[in-house]
Every structure is written in C-alpha cells, then in structure tokens.
Amino acid sequence: MRKAALHNLGCKVNSYETEAMQQMLEEAGYEIVPFREGADVYVINTCSVTNIADRKSRQMLHKAKKMNPSAVVVATGCYVQAVGEELQKDAAIDLVIGNNKKKDLISILEQYVEESRNTPEDYIIDISQTPHYEPLSIRRIEGHTRAFIKIQDGCNQFCSYCIIPYTRGRARSRGVAEILEEVETLVQKGCCEIVLTGIHLTSYGIDFAESEKENLLGLIETLDQIPGLKRIRLGSLEPRVITEDFVRTLAGISSICPHFHLSLQSGCDATLARMNRHYTTEDYAARCDLLRRYFANPAITTDVIVGFPGETEEEFAATCDFLEKIHFYEMHVFKYSKRAGTKAAEMKGQIPEPVKTIRSERLLKLTKEMSKEYRKSFLGLSEEVLLEECVTVDGVSYWAGYTKEYVKTAIPYADGLGGTLISGVMERMLSEEIVCLSQKR
Ligand code: F3S
C-alpha cells in the first residue's frame, strides 16, 4: 500500500481542505502516515498570508523532499496560487496544485506516474475568474465532537494588507444541499457541534442566482432543523452582518452559540480607513450593543493588528481605549507583517519591529485580563458543557470542554463522558483558564 503524509499551514479553511484531501487519499487506497520519513507522497497545503507564511511553506516542501528524495512532493494551496510558475523550477517539488484544483488530487497523482512533472497551466487556474465553489467534503472528524464545516470561499473585500482575494478569488458559496448532507453525515457519526467556516463568511450566498437565493441566516435556520445537532457556532464575521433582524432571528435559534468573532483589526478610524475596512468604530460598537441586547453575556471575540503602517502612538492609544470599551472575551493579536503584492506593503510609515512588539505585548496583557474577567462572570450560573478532552490540573484528572460561549470548563474525571453534554453550575476557577462545573443532580 502506498503511504501518504499531509501537512497543513494557514487557516481553518485550509485545515478543512487538508482533511478532505486526506479522506480522498484514504479512499483511493493510500495509508495515511505521520509527516515524517517513509511516505511515498507528501502533500503540503500551503499558506501565503504573510512573507513568513511563504517561507514556512517553502521550508515544509523542502523538508518533505529531504525526508524521502524519491517521494512525490505535492504543493497545494495559497502559496502555490500566489507564485505558481516559480515553484515549477524548484527541484524539491514534483507537483503544484492551486486552489479549486485540490478536488482533482487523486487523478493528478495518477497522471503524474505516467507523465512526470506538470506545468502550471495544468493545475493552477486563474482563480480570480472562477465562479465555481470547489466541491470538497469530509465524512468524519477526529474526536467526534466539533466539526469545522467550510461553506464559503473567496473574498471581494480587498483589505489593503491582505493577499487572500488574490489567492482565493472572488466570493463563492457552497450549495445548501451539500452542506446539509455533510452535516447530517457527521451528526449521525456523533458530532454535536459545527462551526461554520469560510474565507468571508458574511458573503455567504451573495453569488447565488435569484432562483436559489439563500443567505447565512437562512442556512443557519435550515441546519438548526437537523435532529441531533446540538450547537451551531459561527466563524469570523464582518460587523456589517450584525443587523437587528439578524440578531433577533439568531436569538430565537436554540442551537446557536452566543459566541461572535467580529473581526475588528483596529480601534482607530484613520487606521481602519488605511486598511480599507468598510466600517467605523462607532458602527462596530453599535453592532456589539445589539448582540448584548439580544443575548445575555455573549462572548465577543476579535482580531487586532498592531503596528499597521502609519500607526502613530495616538492611533494605537485610540485602539487600546476602544478595546477596553468593547471589553472582548478574547483577542487574537497580530503584529503587522508585510505581504509583498499588497497595498500596505508599499505604504510609507512602516513600523519598526520593536515598536510592534511593545504594542503587541500591551494588548496581550489586556486580553488576558479581559478573558479572566469574562470567565469569572459565569461563576454561580448554570451552563452546559460539551466534554471533549481529558486534562490534569494539580495532579487531578478532569473531563474538559466548552460552554456555548466557548469558556473552557471541567468536571472531575469519570469513564465514558467524552462527547457528552453535561449541565451544572459554574462553581469555581480551577485554573486561570478553566472553570470547574458542579453537576446538577
Ligand atoms: Fe493562508 Fe490562504 Fe488561509 S493565505 S490564511 S491558507 S486563505
């Protein structure tokens, strides 16, 4: 049996696609082995979001060839899409497969056996021109509890720092029937929670023809009808999707998790304008107010970039004030990292690395404090936890999982509880990051 190893770089959408390719390889008769020596085929699903991501992608491709010089090394994904022809010249890489072509992995591999190296025109399409959503799917998940479901690809927003619209093409949505089929299959296998994921989730449905018109809200309502599906969580959203109608309807859907990741990037309007983000801080704050009006203590999480070109001390201070005002549960803090080919990479006023580090550390400290406060705000309340993993705290074993608000919670270990939903009262802090639940009797 031929052996295949896969390695993923980048975002949740890429992970989903790596999982789908792994399942395709298994069905084609490959044995999946760890990403170490001994595989006949190495598939590296690359990322190109920053210059560093490009470098990591190249390193993994070379590492694979080093591990087995006679193996077929396959480069797929966003880095391939960004620099396709250049990769053709790299002796460490045997096959290059761009986005929207991953579905053909098996036939491309078979063809390779007969014809050796491919040319970029074969497997790298002009991604900006395709209106087609690539049909990839998964039939099982590791751990059986939470599944990330890709429902959308591409982006039409063109933020000034982001290469993704060029590597992923325009917004394209997955058909409702395919999503339903995938989720139903996973639920039958014991999955209780899904996380809807996409490159720009907010755009779900904008490319559908009038006859099949559907949007994110309609899709959620349809998925909510699936028997056995306990929780629907949403991936990263743009603030503008949070309208009163949207939130009011969501609040009436029992499976929806009140956990909203609203991508912010900066709390300063001038910086947001340079980033080409299509909202102001006032607008953003109003959307958070709406969420807090319809949900009791929802988890609001976000992404922030520090050290964007031209970010002055005053602008950064405005961001800090805004973050405290919104009071997020969690913030993913990124130091701005140049990506060649984007407008921001050419902007004047690039910020020195040490300044970015100071700003990032300040926000990491702030997020730690706000997260702690948010977790503590649940003490004494009744919550439901989906148990997922065993953890040890101070030498004692527990089952741990997450509430609907994504607060990590644990109960003392007992056999056979993995994958179950347990209700109880949030009793005390077990550690800085885990709350201990006392079960209802
Ligand atoms: Fe990277 Fe492509 Fe995702 S650039 S972050 S893998 S969309």
CSV table of C-alpha atoms and ligand atoms in Angstrom, one decimal:
chain,number,residue,atom,x,y,z
A,1,MET,CA,0.0,0.0,0.0
A,2,ARG,CA,1.3,3.4,-0.9
A,3,LYS,CA,1.9,5.8,2.0
A,4,ALA,CA,0.8,9.5,2.1
A,5,ALA,CA,1.6,12.2,4.6
A,6,LEU,CA,0.0,15.6,4.8
A,7,HIS,CA,0.9,18.9,6.4
A,8,ASN,CA,-1.3,21.9,6.8
A,9,LEU,CA,-0.4,25.6,7.1
A,10,GLY,CA,-2.7,28.5,7.5
A,11,CYS,CA,-6.3,29.0,8.4
A,12,LYS,CA,-9.3,26.8,9.3
A,13,VAL,CA,-10.5,26.7,5.7
A,14,ASN,CA,-7.1,25.3,4.7
A,15,SER,CA,-7.3,22.7,7.5
A,16,TYR,CA,-10.8,21.6,6.3
A,17,GLU,CA,-9.3,21.2,2.8
A,18,THR,CA,-6.4,19.2,4.1
A,19,GLU,CA,-8.8,16.9,5.9
A,20,ALA,CA,-10.8,16.5,2.7
A,21,MET,CA,-7.7,15.6,0.7
A,22,GLN,CA,-6.6,13.1,3.4
A,23,GLN,CA,-10.0,11.4,3.1
A,24,MET,CA,-9.7,11.3,-0.7
A,25,LEU,CA,-6.3,9.7,-0.4
A,26,GLU,CA,-7.6,7.1,2.1
A,27,GLU,CA,-10.5,6.2,-0.2
A,28,ALA,CA,-8.0,5.9,-3.1
A,29,GLY,CA,-6.2,3.2,-1.1
A,30,TYR,CA,-3.4,5.2,0.5
A,31,GLU,CA,-2.2,4.6,4.0
A,32,ILE,CA,-2.0,7.9,5.9
A,33,VAL,CA,1.2,8.2,7.9
A,34,PRO,CA,2.7,10.9,10.1
A,35,PHE,CA,4.6,13.7,8.4
A,36,ARG,CA,8.0,12.0,8.9
A,37,GLU,CA,10.3,9.8,6.9
A,38,GLY,CA,8.8,6.9,5.0
A,39,ALA,CA,5.9,8.4,2.9
A,40,ASP,CA,5.7,7.9,-0.8
A,41,VAL,CA,3.6,11.1,-1.3
A,42,TYR,CA,3.8,14.3,0.7
A,43,VAL,CA,1.0,16.8,0.4
A,44,ILE,CA,1.7,20.3,1.8
A,45,ASN,CA,-1.3,22.6,1.8
A,46,THR,CA,0.5,25.9,1.9
A,47,CYS,CA,-0.4,29.4,3.1
A,48,SER,CA,0.7,32.8,1.7
A,49,VAL,CA,-0.9,35.3,4.1
A,50,THR,CA,2.5,36.9,5.0
A,51,ASN,CA,6.0,36.7,3.7
A,52,ILE,CA,6.7,34.5,6.8
A,53,ALA,CA,3.9,32.1,5.8
A,54,ASP,CA,5.5,31.9,2.3
A,55,ARG,CA,8.9,31.0,3.9
A,56,LYS,CA,7.3,28.3,6.1
A,57,SER,CA,5.6,26.8,3.1
A,58,ARG,CA,8.9,26.6,1.2
A,59,GLN,CA,10.6,25.1,4.3
A,60,MET,CA,8.0,22.3,4.6
A,61,LEU,CA,8.2,21.5,0.9
A,62,HIS,CA,12.0,21.1,1.1
A,63,LYS,CA,11.8,19.2,4.4
A,64,ALA,CA,9.5,16.7,2.7
A,65,LYS,CA,11.9,16.1,-0.2
A,66,LYS,CA,14.7,15.7,2.3
A,67,MET,CA,12.8,13.1,4.3
A,68,ASN,CA,12.4,11.0,1.2
A,69,PRO,CA,14.1,12.2,-2.1
A,70,SER,CA,12.2,9.6,-4.1
A,71,ALA,CA,8.8,10.6,-2.8
A,72,VAL,CA,6.3,12.7,-4.8
A,73,VAL,CA,6.1,16.1,-3.1
A,74,VAL,CA,2.9,17.9,-3.8
A,75,ALA,CA,2.5,21.6,-3.2
A,76,THR,CA,-1.1,22.8,-2.9
A,77,GLY,CA,-3.0,25.9,-1.8
A,78,CYS,CA,-2.5,29.6,-1.5
A,79,TYR,CA,1.3,29.8,-1.8
A,80,VAL,CA,1.1,27.8,-5.0
A,81,GLN,CA,-1.6,30.1,-6.2
A,82,ALA,CA,0.5,33.2,-5.4
A,83,VAL,CA,3.8,32.1,-7.0
A,84,GLY,CA,2.9,29.1,-9.2
A,85,GLU,CA,5.4,29.4,-12.0
A,86,GLU,CA,8.3,30.0,-9.7
A,87,LEU,CA,7.6,26.7,-7.8
A,88,GLN,CA,7.8,24.8,-11.1
A,89,LYS,CA,11.5,25.5,-11.1
A,90,ASP,CA,12.1,24.1,-7.6
A,91,ALA,CA,13.6,20.6,-7.8
A,92,ALA,CA,12.2,19.7,-4.4
A,93,ILE,CA,8.6,20.0,-5.7
A,94,ASP,CA,7.1,17.4,-8.1
A,95,LEU,CA,3.5,18.6,-8.4
A,96,VAL,CA,1.9,22.0,-8.0
A,97,ILE,CA,-1.9,22.2,-7.5
A,98,GLY,CA,-3.6,25.5,-7.0
A,99,ASN,CA,-6.8,26.4,-5.3
A,100,ASN,CA,-10.0,25.0,-6.8
A,101,LYS,CA,-8.0,22.0,-8.1
A,102,LYS,CA,-7.5,20.1,-4.9
A,103,LYS,CA,-10.5,18.1,-5.7
A,104,ASP,CA,-8.5,16.5,-8.6
A,105,LEU,CA,-5.6,15.4,-6.3
A,106,ILE,CA,-6.0,11.7,-7.0
A,107,SER,CA,-6.3,11.9,-10.8
A,108,ILE,CA,-3.4,14.4,-10.9
A,109,LEU,CA,-1.3,11.9,-8.9
A,110,GLU,CA,-2.2,9.0,-11.1
A,111,GLN,CA,-1.4,11.1,-14.2
A,112,TYR,CA,1.9,12.1,-12.7
A,113,VAL,CA,3.0,8.4,-12.6
A,114,GLU,CA,2.8,8.3,-16.4
A,115,GLU,CA,3.9,11.8,-17.4
A,116,SER,CA,6.2,13.2,-14.7
A,117,ARG,CA,6.3,17.0,-13.9
A,118,ASN,CA,3.2,19.1,-14.7
A,119,THR,CA,3.1,22.6,-16.0
A,120,PRO,CA,1.4,25.5,-14.1
A,121,GLU,CA,-1.3,25.8,-16.8
A,122,ASP,CA,-2.4,22.3,-16.0
A,123,TYR,CA,-3.3,22.7,-12.3
A,124,ILE,CA,-3.2,26.4,-11.5
A,125,ILE,CA,-6.2,28.2,-12.8
A,126,ASP,CA,-6.8,32.0,-12.9
A,127,ILE,CA,-8.6,32.0,-9.6
A,128,SER,CA,-10.0,35.5,-10.0
A,129,GLN,CA,-12.1,34.3,-12.9
A,130,THR,CA,-13.8,31.3,-11.5
A,131,PRO,CA,-17.4,31.5,-10.3
A,132,HIS,CA,-17.3,27.9,-9.1
A,133,TYR,CA,-17.1,26.7,-5.5
A,134,GLU,CA,-14.8,23.7,-5.3
A,135,PRO,CA,-16.7,20.6,-4.2
A,136,LEU,CA,-14.7,19.1,-1.3
A,137,SER,CA,-16.2,17.4,1.6
A,138,ILE,CA,-15.5,15.4,4.8
A,139,ARG,CA,-17.2,12.4,6.1
A,140,ARG,CA,-15.8,12.1,9.5
A,141,ILE,CA,-13.9,14.2,12.1
A,142,GLU,CA,-11.2,13.5,14.7
A,143,GLY,CA,-12.6,13.5,18.2
A,144,HIS,CA,-16.3,13.2,17.0
A,145,THR,CA,-17.4,16.4,18.9
A,146,ARG,CA,-16.9,19.6,16.9
A,147,ALA,CA,-16.6,19.8,13.2
A,148,PHE,CA,-15.5,22.8,11.1
A,149,ILE,CA,-17.6,23.0,8.0
A,150,LYS,CA,-16.4,25.0,5.1
A,151,ILE,CA,-19.4,26.8,3.4
A,152,GLN,CA,-17.7,29.7,1.5
A,153,ASP,CA,-14.6,30.5,-0.4
A,154,GLY,CA,-13.0,33.7,-1.8
A,155,CYS,CA,-13.3,37.4,-0.8
A,156,ASN,CA,-14.3,40.6,-2.5
A,157,GLN,CA,-13.2,43.0,0.2
A,158,PHE,CA,-9.6,43.8,-0.7
A,159,CYS,CA,-8.3,44.9,2.7
A,160,SER,CA,-5.1,46.8,1.9
A,161,TYR,CA,-2.9,44.3,3.9
A,162,CYS,CA,-4.4,41.1,2.6
A,163,ILE,CA,-3.3,38.8,-0.3
A,164,ILE,CA,-6.2,36.4,0.2
A,165,PRO,CA,-8.5,37.8,-2.5
A,166,TYR,CA,-5.7,37.1,-5.0
A,167,THR,CA,-5.0,33.6,-3.8
A,168,ARG,CA,-8.6,32.5,-3.2
A,169,GLY,CA,-10.5,34.5,-5.9
A,170,ARG,CA,-14.0,36.1,-5.6
A,171,ALA,CA,-16.7,35.1,-3.1
A,172,ARG,CA,-18.2,31.7,-3.9
A,173,SER,CA,-20.7,29.8,-1.8
A,174,ARG,CA,-21.3,26.1,-1.2
A,175,GLY,CA,-24.8,24.8,-2.0
A,176,VAL,CA,-27.2,24.3,0.9
A,177,ALA,CA,-27.9,20.6,-0.2
A,178,GLU,CA,-24.2,19.7,0.0
A,179,ILE,CA,-23.8,21.4,3.4
A,180,LEU,CA,-26.8,19.6,4.8
A,181,GLU,CA,-25.6,16.3,3.5
A,182,GLU,CA,-22.2,16.7,5.1
A,183,VAL,CA,-23.6,17.9,8.5
A,184,GLU,CA,-26.2,15.1,8.6
A,185,THR,CA,-23.5,12.5,7.9
A,186,LEU,CA,-21.3,13.9,10.7
A,187,VAL,CA,-24.1,14.2,13.2
A,188,GLN,CA,-25.0,10.5,12.5
A,189,LYS,CA,-21.4,9.7,13.5
A,190,GLY,CA,-21.8,11.5,16.8
A,191,CYS,CA,-20.8,15.1,16.0
A,192,CYS,CA,-22.7,17.5,18.3
A,193,GLU,CA,-21.3,20.9,17.3
A,194,ILE,CA,-20.5,22.5,14.0
A,195,VAL,CA,-18.5,25.7,13.3
A,196,LEU,CA,-19.4,27.4,10.0
A,197,THR,CA,-16.3,28.5,8.3
A,198,GLY,CA,-15.3,30.4,5.2
A,199,ILE,CA,-12.8,32.9,3.9
A,200,HIS,CA,-15.5,35.6,4.2
A,201,LEU,CA,-18.5,34.0,5.9
A,202,THR,CA,-20.5,37.2,5.8
A,203,SER,CA,-20.6,36.9,1.9
A,204,TYR,CA,-22.3,33.5,2.1
A,205,GLY,CA,-25.0,33.4,-0.7
A,206,ILE,CA,-24.2,36.7,-2.5
A,207,ASP,CA,-23.2,34.8,-5.6
A,208,PHE,CA,-26.3,32.6,-5.8
A,209,ALA,CA,-28.7,33.0,-8.6
A,210,GLU,CA,-32.1,34.6,-7.8
A,211,SER,CA,-33.8,31.1,-8.0
A,212,GLU,CA,-31.6,29.6,-5.3
A,213,LYS,CA,-31.3,32.7,-3.1
A,214,GLU,CA,-30.1,31.9,0.3
A,215,ASN,CA,-28.1,33.7,2.9
A,216,LEU,CA,-26.2,32.9,6.1
A,217,LEU,CA,-29.2,33.3,8.3
A,218,GLY,CA,-31.4,31.1,6.1
A,219,LEU,CA,-28.7,28.4,6.1
A,220,ILE,CA,-28.4,28.5,9.9
A,221,GLU,CA,-32.2,28.1,10.2
A,222,THR,CA,-32.1,25.1,7.9
A,223,LEU,CA,-29.2,23.5,9.8
A,224,ASP,CA,-30.9,24.0,13.1
A,225,GLN,CA,-33.6,21.5,12.0
A,226,ILE,CA,-31.1,18.6,11.8
A,227,PRO,CA,-32.0,16.2,14.6
A,228,GLY,CA,-29.1,15.5,16.9
A,229,LEU,CA,-27.2,18.7,16.1
A,230,LYS,CA,-26.9,20.5,19.4
A,231,ARG,CA,-24.8,23.5,18.6
A,232,ILE,CA,-24.1,25.8,15.7
A,233,ARG,CA,-21.1,28.2,16.1
A,234,LEU,CA,-20.2,30.8,13.6
A,235,GLY,CA,-16.6,31.5,12.4
A,236,SER,CA,-15.3,35.0,11.8
A,237,LEU,CA,-17.9,37.6,10.8
A,238,GLU,CA,-17.8,41.1,9.5
A,239,PRO,CA,-19.6,43.6,11.7
A,240,ARG,CA,-22.0,44.7,9.0
A,241,VAL,CA,-23.8,41.3,9.1
A,242,ILE,CA,-24.9,42.1,12.6
A,243,THR,CA,-28.3,43.8,11.9
A,244,GLU,CA,-31.2,43.9,14.3
A,245,ASP,CA,-33.1,41.4,12.1
A,246,PHE,CA,-30.1,39.1,12.0
A,247,VAL,CA,-29.6,39.1,15.8
A,248,ARG,CA,-33.3,38.9,16.7
A,249,THR,CA,-33.6,35.8,14.5
A,250,LEU,CA,-30.4,34.2,15.8
A,251,ALA,CA,-31.5,34.7,19.4
A,252,GLY,CA,-34.6,32.6,18.6
A,253,ILE,CA,-32.4,29.6,17.4
A,254,SER,CA,-31.7,27.4,20.3
A,255,SER,CA,-28.7,25.7,18.8
A,256,ILE,CA,-26.8,28.9,18.1
A,257,CYS,CA,-23.8,29.6,20.3
A,258,PRO,CA,-23.7,33.1,21.6
A,259,HIS,CA,-20.0,33.4,20.6
A,260,PHE,CA,-19.4,36.0,17.9
A,261,HIS,CA,-16.0,36.6,16.4
A,262,LEU,CA,-16.3,40.1,14.9
A,263,SER,CA,-13.1,40.9,13.0
A,264,LEU,CA,-12.0,44.4,14.1
A,265,GLN,CA,-8.3,44.9,13.2
A,266,SER,CA,-8.0,48.4,14.7
A,267,GLY,CA,-9.9,50.6,17.1
A,268,CYS,CA,-8.9,53.8,15.3
A,269,ASP,CA,-10.9,55.1,12.4
A,270,ALA,CA,-8.0,56.5,10.5
A,271,THR,CA,-6.2,53.2,10.7
A,272,LEU,CA,-9.3,51.4,9.6
A,273,ALA,CA,-9.6,53.6,6.5
A,274,ARG,CA,-5.9,52.9,5.6
A,275,MET,CA,-6.7,49.2,6.0
A,276,ASN,CA,-9.7,49.6,3.6
A,277,ARG,CA,-12.1,48.2,6.2
A,278,HIS,CA,-15.6,49.1,5.5
A,279,TYR,CA,-16.9,50.3,8.9
A,280,THR,CA,-16.1,52.8,11.6
A,281,THR,CA,-15.5,52.1,15.3
A,282,GLU,CA,-18.9,53.8,16.1
A,283,ASP,CA,-20.6,51.3,13.7
A,284,TYR,CA,-18.7,48.4,15.2
A,285,ALA,CA,-19.7,49.4,18.8
A,286,ALA,CA,-23.3,49.6,17.8
A,287,ARG,CA,-23.2,46.0,16.5
A,288,CYS,CA,-21.8,44.8,19.8
A,289,ASP,CA,-24.5,46.7,21.6
A,290,LEU,CA,-27.1,44.8,19.5
A,291,LEU,CA,-25.6,41.5,20.4
A,292,ARG,CA,-25.6,42.3,24.1
A,293,ARG,CA,-29.2,43.4,23.9
A,294,TYR,CA,-30.4,40.1,22.5
A,295,PHE,CA,-28.0,37.7,24.2
A,296,ALA,CA,-27.2,37.6,27.9
A,297,ASN,CA,-23.4,38.0,28.3
A,298,PRO,CA,-22.4,36.8,24.7
A,299,ALA,CA,-18.8,36.0,24.0
A,300,ILE,CA,-17.5,38.7,21.6
A,301,THR,CA,-14.0,37.9,20.3
A,302,THR,CA,-11.9,39.6,17.7
A,303,ASP,CA,-8.6,40.0,15.7
A,304,VAL,CA,-6.4,43.1,16.1
A,305,ILE,CA,-3.4,44.1,14.0
A,306,VAL,CA,-0.8,46.2,15.8
A,307,GLY,CA,1.9,48.3,14.0
A,308,PHE,CA,0.0,48.8,10.8
A,309,PRO,CA,1.9,51.2,8.5
A,310,GLY,CA,1.4,54.8,9.8
A,311,GLU,CA,0.0,53.7,13.2
A,312,THR,CA,1.0,56.6,15.5
A,313,GLU,CA,1.2,56.4,19.3
A,314,GLU,CA,-2.1,58.3,19.3
A,315,GLU,CA,-3.8,55.9,17.0
A,316,PHE,CA,-2.6,52.9,19.0
A,317,ALA,CA,-3.9,54.6,22.2
A,318,ALA,CA,-7.3,55.0,20.5
A,319,THR,CA,-7.3,51.3,19.7
A,320,CYS,CA,-6.4,50.4,23.3
A,321,ASP,CA,-9.3,52.7,24.6
A,322,PHE,CA,-11.7,51.1,22.1
A,323,LEU,CA,-10.8,47.5,23.0
A,324,GLU,CA,-11.3,48.3,26.7
A,325,LYS,CA,-14.6,49.9,25.9
A,326,ILE,CA,-15.9,46.9,24.0
A,327,HIS,CA,-14.5,44.6,26.6
A,328,PHE,CA,-13.8,41.5,24.5
A,329,TYR,CA,-13.7,38.0,25.8
A,330,GLU,CA,-10.6,37.1,23.6
A,331,MET,CA,-8.5,39.0,21.1
A,332,HIS,CA,-6.1,37.5,18.6
A,333,VAL,CA,-3.3,40.0,18.4
A,334,PHE,CA,-1.1,40.1,15.3
A,335,LYS,CA,1.9,42.2,14.7
A,336,TYR,CA,1.5,43.6,11.2
A,337,SER,CA,3.6,41.5,8.8
A,338,LYS,CA,4.3,42.7,5.3
A,339,ARG,CA,2.9,40.7,2.4
A,340,ALA,CA,4.5,41.6,-0.9
A,341,GLY,CA,1.9,42.4,-3.6
A,342,THR,CA,-0.5,44.2,-1.2
A,343,LYS,CA,-1.0,48.0,-0.9
A,344,ALA,CA,0.0,48.1,2.7
A,345,ALA,CA,3.4,46.6,2.0
A,346,GLU,CA,4.2,49.7,-0.1
A,347,MET,CA,2.8,52.2,2.4
A,348,LYS,CA,5.0,54.8,4.0
A,349,GLY,CA,5.5,54.8,7.7
A,350,GLN,CA,6.3,51.1,8.2
A,351,ILE,CA,6.6,50.5,12.0
A,352,PRO,CA,9.8,49.1,13.4
A,353,GLU,CA,9.6,45.6,14.9
A,354,PRO,CA,10.5,46.6,18.5
A,355,VAL,CA,7.6,49.1,18.5
A,356,LYS,CA,5.2,46.4,17.2
A,357,THR,CA,6.4,44.0,19.9
A,358,ILE,CA,5.7,46.6,22.7
A,359,ARG,CA,2.2,47.3,21.3
A,360,SER,CA,1.5,43.6,20.9
A,361,GLU,CA,2.6,42.8,24.5
A,362,ARG,CA,0.4,45.5,25.8
A,363,LEU,CA,-2.6,44.1,24.0
A,364,LEU,CA,-1.8,40.5,25.0
A,365,LYS,CA,-1.8,41.7,28.7
A,366,LEU,CA,-5.1,43.4,28.2
A,367,THR,CA,-6.7,40.3,26.5
A,368,LYS,CA,-5.5,38.1,29.4
A,369,GLU,CA,-7.2,40.4,31.9
A,370,MET,CA,-10.4,40.7,30.0
A,371,SER,CA,-10.6,36.9,29.4
A,372,LYS,CA,-10.2,36.3,33.1
A,373,GLU,CA,-13.0,38.7,33.9
A,374,TYR,CA,-15.3,37.2,31.4
A,375,ARG,CA,-14.8,33.7,32.6
A,376,LYS,CA,-15.4,34.8,36.2
A,377,SER,CA,-18.6,36.5,35.2
A,378,PHE,CA,-20.1,33.0,34.8
A,379,LEU,CA,-19.4,31.8,38.4
A,380,GLY,CA,-22.7,30.8,40.0
A,381,LEU,CA,-24.6,30.4,36.7
A,382,SER,CA,-26.0,27.3,35.2
A,383,GLU,CA,-24.2,26.2,32.0
A,384,GLU,CA,-24.0,23.3,29.6
A,385,VAL,CA,-20.6,21.9,28.6
A,386,LEU,CA,-19.6,19.6,25.7
A,387,LEU,CA,-16.9,17.4,27.1
A,388,GLU,CA,-14.0,16.8,24.7
A,389,GLU,CA,-10.7,16.0,26.3
A,390,CYS,CA,-9.0,14.8,29.5
A,391,VAL,CA,-6.9,17.3,31.3
A,392,THR,CA,-4.9,17.1,34.5
A,393,VAL,CA,-4.8,20.1,36.9
A,394,ASP,CA,-2.7,19.9,40.1
A,395,GLY,CA,-2.4,16.1,39.6
A,396,VAL,CA,-6.2,15.5,39.4
A,397,SER,CA,-7.9,14.3,36.2
A,398,TYR,CA,-10.9,16.0,34.7
A,399,TRP,CA,-13.0,16.0,31.6
A,400,ALA,CA,-12.8,19.4,29.9
A,401,GLY,CA,-14.8,21.0,27.2
A,402,TYR,CA,-16.5,24.3,26.3
A,403,THR,CA,-19.7,26.1,27.1
A,404,LYS,CA,-21.7,27.7,24.3
A,405,GLU,CA,-19.8,30.9,24.9
A,406,TYR,CA,-16.5,29.0,24.5
A,407,VAL,CA,-15.5,29.1,28.1
A,408,LYS,CA,-13.3,26.2,29.0
A,409,THR,CA,-14.9,24.2,31.8
A,410,ALA,CA,-14.1,20.9,33.5
A,411,ILE,CA,-15.7,18.3,35.7
A,412,PRO,CA,-13.9,15.5,37.7
A,413,TYR,CA,-13.0,12.5,35.5
A,414,ALA,CA,-15.4,9.6,35.2
A,415,ASP,CA,-15.4,6.9,32.5
A,416,GLY,CA,-17.4,7.3,29.3
A,417,LEU,CA,-18.2,11.0,29.4
A,418,GLY,CA,-16.3,12.1,26.3
A,419,GLY,CA,-18.5,13.7,23.7
A,420,THR,CA,-21.4,14.2,26.1
A,421,LEU,CA,-23.2,17.4,27.1
A,422,ILE,CA,-23.3,18.0,30.9
A,423,SER,CA,-25.2,20.7,32.7
A,424,GLY,CA,-24.3,22.2,36.1
A,425,VAL,CA,-23.3,25.3,38.0
A,426,MET,CA,-20.1,27.1,37.3
A,427,GLU,CA,-18.6,26.7,40.7
A,428,ARG,CA,-15.1,28.0,40.9
A,429,MET,CA,-11.9,28.7,38.9
A,430,LEU,CA,-9.9,25.5,38.5
A,431,SER,CA,-7.1,27.5,37.0
A,432,GLU,CA,-6.8,30.9,35.3
A,433,GLU,CA,-8.3,29.5,32.1
A,434,ILE,CA,-10.6,26.7,33.3
A,435,VAL,CA,-13.8,26.9,35.3
A,436,CYS,CA,-15.0,23.9,37.4
A,437,LEU,CA,-18.6,22.8,37.0
A,438,SER,CA,-20.6,21.1,39.7
A,439,GLN,CA,-23.0,18.7,38.1
A,440,LYS,CA,-26.8,19.0,38.6
A,441,ARG,CA,-28.2,16.1,40.4
B,1,F3S,FE1,-3.3,31.4,4.4
B,1,F3S,FE2,-4.8,31.0,2.2
B,1,F3S,FE3,-5.9,30.7,4.6
B,1,F3S,S1,-3.3,32.6,2.5
B,1,F3S,S2,-4.7,32.1,5.9
B,1,F3S,S3,-4.3,29.5,3.8
B,1,F3S,S4,-6.8,31.6,2.9
